[in-house]
Amino acid sequence: MAHVTPAGAPPVLATRRFAPEVIARLRDRFALTLHDNDSVMDRAAFVAAVPGMRGVMVTPGDRVDAELLDAAGPHLEVVATLSVGLDHIDCPAARVRGVRIAYTPDVLTLATAEMAIAMMLSLLRRVTEGDRLIRARKPWALAPGFMLGRSPTGLRFGCLGYGRIGREACRLAALLGMEVVHTGRVPRGEAGEVSFDELVRRSDVISVHCPLTPETRHLINTEVFARMKSDAVVINTSRGPVIDERALAHALANGVIAGAALDVFEHEPVVEPGLLECEKLVLVPHLGSATHQTRTAMGMLCADALETVLLGVGNATNFVPAGAALGGPDGS
Ligand code: DGY
């Protein structure tokens, strides 16, 4: 049976093929315009589709800036993003136009921390490297010294950005017997807290969990790599531009550090060509929160926020607080 849009339903644009349950819910409550595709909505099409919308649901990759907000016009009340990161959204521009921003904290904390740990284990235990070796049909045999990796137990896990996801990654790292240290935007005096410099100099694994802000862009650069231990590895499940990718490629190629694992990229989805040549590198296409349960929960949180603002139904609280930093709450 053809779907009937409820009379008077507020117009909402959804820029991506969200989970089926989420789309069904949006269709039931709103006059939905859907970019029914996994690819990023072309910018011109996005700007052309937004005029007159009262709500918009986006993902990272959809830039919500003053131009887009102005194109939407004065009826726009809420933008909900399927992310905890907010670097694609100009929150101050939305605020001055009276547009509320909803996001999806908490529900993705465990999934993203799991990914950081999965990537760390892949790197230390050479999982993806071994996979590549077999697929390349290279000869191999079990041998006492063949492809030895490192166990995480006893290594020092340095967590850069001690918000929700960073804390969860620390919890999981501790379960693996790692010594955990952390540093965040503001000193909190909590157990394991060290300075940025100490974390960088003394950690075996440096896992990035800070949001992307003007202060954290290229936080990890040539000079910082030079301070790391030569057997350190760097994991990033936060945002690509926190690491200077060219500097990383240089550091890996020259043995300045021992390896890296990236779920996010500086110019996503493009990857710095020099990196693709590095063997000691695990690459993942931004899958931190990509489990069925998590993506559905994230979509439902966005729907909750749209309903609260546009229909006065429910009591969603997942709105970005006034004064939040460009990249989102500390440490995501
Ligand atoms: C986020 O939540 O910011 C992730 O990068 C997308 O899941």
XYZ file of C-alpha atoms and ligand atoms in Angstrom:
339
model
C 0.000 0.000 0.000
C 1.331 3.450 -0.897
C 2.462 5.473 2.082
C 0.227 8.419 2.963
C 1.922 11.455 4.476
C -0.041 12.690 7.499
C -1.887 15.940 6.750
C 0.031 18.993 7.926
C 3.173 16.949 8.638
C 6.287 19.142 8.906
C 8.659 18.835 5.938
C 11.921 17.059 6.782
C 14.907 16.316 4.563
C 17.046 13.223 5.276
C 20.326 13.249 3.382
C 21.187 9.566 3.516
C 19.731 6.068 3.584
C 19.348 5.730 7.339
C 18.308 2.459 9.043
C 14.970 1.148 7.670
C 13.263 1.490 11.061
C 14.361 5.103 11.235
C 13.177 5.916 7.729
C 9.825 4.233 8.436
C 9.419 6.354 11.566
C 10.292 9.565 9.737
C 7.831 8.723 6.947
C 5.061 8.128 9.473
C 5.477 11.483 11.146
C 6.874 13.908 8.606
C 6.588 14.903 4.964
C 9.902 13.230 4.190
C 12.259 14.071 1.344
C 14.873 11.319 1.306
C 18.220 11.077 -0.471
C 17.833 7.302 -0.617
C 21.488 6.545 -1.162
C 24.700 5.693 0.706
C 26.692 8.331 -1.147
C 27.138 11.878 0.145
C 24.405 14.143 -1.215
C 25.873 16.435 -3.822
C 26.283 19.913 -2.323
C 24.229 21.659 -5.016
C 21.437 19.105 -4.605
C 21.566 19.538 -0.820
C 21.287 23.325 -1.082
C 18.481 22.976 -3.654
C 16.518 20.510 -1.501
C 16.603 22.394 1.784
C 14.431 25.505 1.189
C 11.218 25.333 3.211
C 12.355 22.386 5.362
C 11.578 22.544 9.083
C 13.933 19.732 9.943
C 17.018 18.204 8.361
C 18.773 14.952 9.248
C 22.415 14.716 8.175
C 25.616 12.751 8.679
C 29.272 13.856 8.836
C 30.169 14.829 5.286
C 27.060 17.014 4.912
C 28.318 20.531 5.594
C 25.767 22.579 7.516
C 27.067 26.136 7.320
C 25.634 29.631 7.030
C 25.040 29.193 3.284
C 23.011 26.040 3.832
C 21.081 27.497 6.775
C 20.241 30.612 4.752
C 19.145 28.471 1.818
C 16.821 26.598 4.168
C 15.195 29.831 5.229
C 13.383 30.917 8.388
C 11.214 27.809 8.783
C 14.148 25.566 9.661
C 13.973 24.655 13.360
C 16.226 21.665 13.860
C 19.180 19.852 12.309
C 19.827 16.348 13.639
C 23.164 14.733 12.873
C 23.893 11.022 12.994
C 27.137 11.634 14.846
C 28.636 12.799 18.072
C 31.201 14.848 16.115
C 30.026 18.307 15.146
C 32.885 19.597 13.027
C 30.660 19.561 9.900
C 28.163 21.909 11.544
C 28.556 25.615 12.156
C 26.866 25.586 15.574
C 27.185 29.359 16.207
C 25.607 30.093 12.786
C 22.734 27.753 13.647
C 22.322 29.317 17.069
C 21.986 32.880 15.761
C 19.344 31.661 13.317
C 17.412 29.920 16.098
C 18.104 26.425 14.708
C 18.644 23.693 17.302
C 21.300 21.048 16.691
C 20.688 17.488 17.823
C 23.408 14.838 17.883
C 23.956 11.282 19.075
C 26.198 11.007 22.141
C 26.401 7.954 24.415
C 24.817 5.342 22.117
C 28.018 5.059 20.062
C 30.508 5.216 22.909
C 31.107 1.473 23.251
C 31.096 0.756 19.497
C 33.688 3.442 18.807
C 35.905 2.418 21.715
C 35.676 -1.185 20.516
C 36.893 -0.093 17.109
C 39.911 1.678 18.613
C 40.822 -1.494 20.488
C 40.131 -3.719 17.456
C 42.430 -1.576 15.325
C 45.101 -1.563 18.032
C 45.012 -5.360 18.258
C 45.064 -5.689 14.456
C 48.155 -3.539 14.360
C 50.036 -5.039 17.311
C 49.195 -8.635 16.320
C 49.658 -7.936 12.595
C 46.195 -9.193 11.598
C 45.619 -7.098 8.467
C 49.275 -7.473 7.501
C 48.902 -11.262 7.652
C 45.683 -11.065 5.672
C 47.472 -9.089 2.956
C 50.333 -11.581 2.889
C 48.011 -14.538 2.329
C 45.930 -12.754 -0.301
C 49.134 -11.794 -2.118
C 49.756 -15.575 -2.361
C 53.183 -15.187 -0.774
C 54.776 -18.387 0.575
C 54.598 -18.780 4.345
C 54.871 -21.406 7.073
C 54.445 -21.378 10.811
C 57.918 -20.667 12.180
C 59.158 -19.601 15.615
C 60.110 -16.160 14.425
C 57.511 -15.636 11.692
C 55.538 -12.368 11.832
C 55.897 -11.839 15.551
C 53.746 -9.100 16.988
C 53.326 -7.542 20.399
C 50.822 -8.387 23.113
C 49.079 -5.290 24.523
C 49.481 -6.606 28.093
C 51.939 -4.434 29.966
C 52.060 -1.766 27.274
C 51.130 1.815 28.133
C 47.880 3.046 26.531
C 47.909 6.845 26.174
C 44.419 8.242 25.647
C 44.360 11.666 24.034
C 40.984 13.241 24.858
C 39.290 11.917 27.976
C 35.605 12.210 27.131
C 33.032 9.445 26.879
C 34.726 7.407 24.140
C 38.233 7.926 25.495
C 37.155 6.708 28.934
C 35.544 3.626 27.428
C 38.656 2.871 25.371
C 40.709 3.168 28.583
C 38.384 0.740 30.343
C 38.788 -1.817 27.553
C 42.553 -1.284 27.371
C 42.820 -1.886 31.125
C 40.927 -5.179 30.664
C 43.729 -6.216 28.310
C 46.259 -5.579 31.049
C 47.488 -2.272 29.695
C 48.706 0.572 31.873
C 46.365 3.459 31.082
C 47.229 7.161 31.055
C 45.199 10.032 29.644
C 45.129 13.721 28.973
C 42.231 15.997 28.082
C 41.362 19.572 27.229
C 41.215 20.545 30.885
C 43.109 18.967 33.803
C 40.689 17.004 36.000
C 43.050 15.552 38.571
C 41.843 12.006 37.886
C 43.942 8.863 38.332
C 46.181 8.248 35.323
C 46.171 11.851 34.163
C 49.470 12.997 32.639
C 50.574 15.997 30.607
C 50.291 15.947 26.819
C 54.073 15.850 26.615
C 54.420 12.899 28.970
C 51.671 11.001 27.183
C 53.329 11.550 23.824
C 56.836 10.694 25.022
C 56.067 7.629 27.130
C 53.067 5.836 25.623
C 53.365 2.656 23.576
C 49.906 3.169 22.067
C 48.533 6.692 21.554
C 44.800 6.586 20.893
C 43.151 9.781 19.681
C 39.712 10.585 21.134
C 39.548 14.391 21.107
C 37.058 16.279 18.927
C 38.267 18.246 15.914
C 38.477 21.925 16.832
C 40.775 24.727 15.633
C 43.009 23.803 18.608
C 43.225 20.101 17.770
C 43.706 20.392 13.990
C 47.150 18.858 13.283
C 47.661 18.401 17.015
C 49.767 15.406 16.001
C 52.357 16.745 13.598
C 56.004 16.241 12.629
C 57.293 17.753 15.840
C 54.991 15.609 17.997
C 55.860 12.415 16.109
C 59.516 13.195 16.802
C 58.813 13.171 20.549
C 57.185 9.691 20.455
C 58.982 6.444 21.216
C 60.243 4.790 18.047
C 58.145 1.690 18.838
C 54.963 3.703 19.551
C 51.818 3.251 17.471
C 49.045 5.800 16.909
C 45.332 4.952 16.633
C 42.731 7.456 15.396
C 38.965 6.923 15.609
C 38.203 10.623 16.179
C 38.622 12.934 13.187
C 41.261 12.723 10.468
C 42.585 16.293 10.598
C 43.729 15.871 14.217
C 46.703 14.092 12.607
C 48.818 15.689 9.884
C 48.591 12.784 7.424
C 51.642 13.752 5.401
C 53.665 13.958 8.594
C 52.339 10.529 9.565
C 53.335 9.046 6.207
C 56.820 10.499 6.679
C 57.049 9.228 10.266
C 56.044 5.704 9.211
C 58.297 5.614 6.172
C 61.300 6.747 8.230
C 60.789 4.603 11.317
C 60.038 7.587 13.554
C 57.144 5.520 14.981
C 56.295 1.842 14.538
C 52.761 1.927 13.150
C 49.337 3.508 12.955
C 45.695 2.576 12.574
C 43.240 5.031 11.052
C 39.451 4.925 10.953
C 39.228 8.580 9.889
C 41.154 10.624 7.347
C 42.257 14.172 6.840
C 40.551 14.527 3.441
C 37.988 11.769 3.771
C 37.425 9.611 1.756
C 40.756 10.384 0.065
C 43.806 8.889 1.791
C 47.253 10.465 1.617
C 48.956 8.416 -1.152
C 52.166 7.983 0.876
C 50.193 6.126 3.545
C 48.960 3.496 1.130
C 52.553 2.311 0.714
C 53.035 1.701 4.462
C 52.884 -1.879 5.659
C 52.612 -1.003 9.376
C 49.262 0.657 8.942
C 45.700 -0.524 9.481
C 43.095 1.347 7.417
C 39.369 1.288 8.155
C 36.712 3.298 6.241
C 35.183 5.291 9.150
C 33.423 2.366 10.810
C 33.752 3.448 14.455
C 30.014 3.465 15.148
C 29.091 1.099 12.331
C 27.149 -1.695 14.009
C 23.495 -2.393 13.254
C 22.472 -1.708 16.844
C 24.444 1.489 17.173
C 23.477 3.038 13.852
C 19.808 2.270 14.517
C 20.033 3.750 18.022
C 21.730 6.849 16.585
C 19.001 7.237 13.957
C 16.277 6.831 16.587
C 17.900 9.550 18.714
C 17.799 11.881 15.712
C 14.130 11.009 15.150
C 13.423 11.663 18.850
C 14.904 15.148 18.518
C 12.986 15.927 15.321
C 9.738 14.855 16.978
C 10.386 16.843 20.131
C 11.068 20.051 18.217
C 8.642 19.732 15.306
C 5.735 17.806 16.838
C 6.092 18.564 20.547
C 6.093 14.810 21.127
C 8.525 13.199 23.574
C 11.240 14.862 25.531
C 14.533 14.450 23.688
C 17.552 15.871 25.440
C 20.228 15.170 22.838
C 20.676 18.798 21.784
C 24.020 20.538 21.568
C 24.247 22.879 24.553
C 24.758 26.565 23.868
C 28.454 27.414 23.934
C 29.675 23.944 22.909
C 32.981 23.945 21.074
C 32.975 23.723 17.275
C 34.015 20.077 17.353
C 31.560 19.001 20.000
C 31.699 18.250 23.670
C 35.109 17.357 25.064
C 36.367 14.070 23.813
C 33.058 13.091 22.211
C 30.598 10.409 14.890
O 29.678 10.048 15.605
O 31.036 11.548 14.922
C 31.184 9.398 13.961
O 32.315 9.836 13.338
C 30.162 8.944 12.955
O 29.577 7.847 13.466
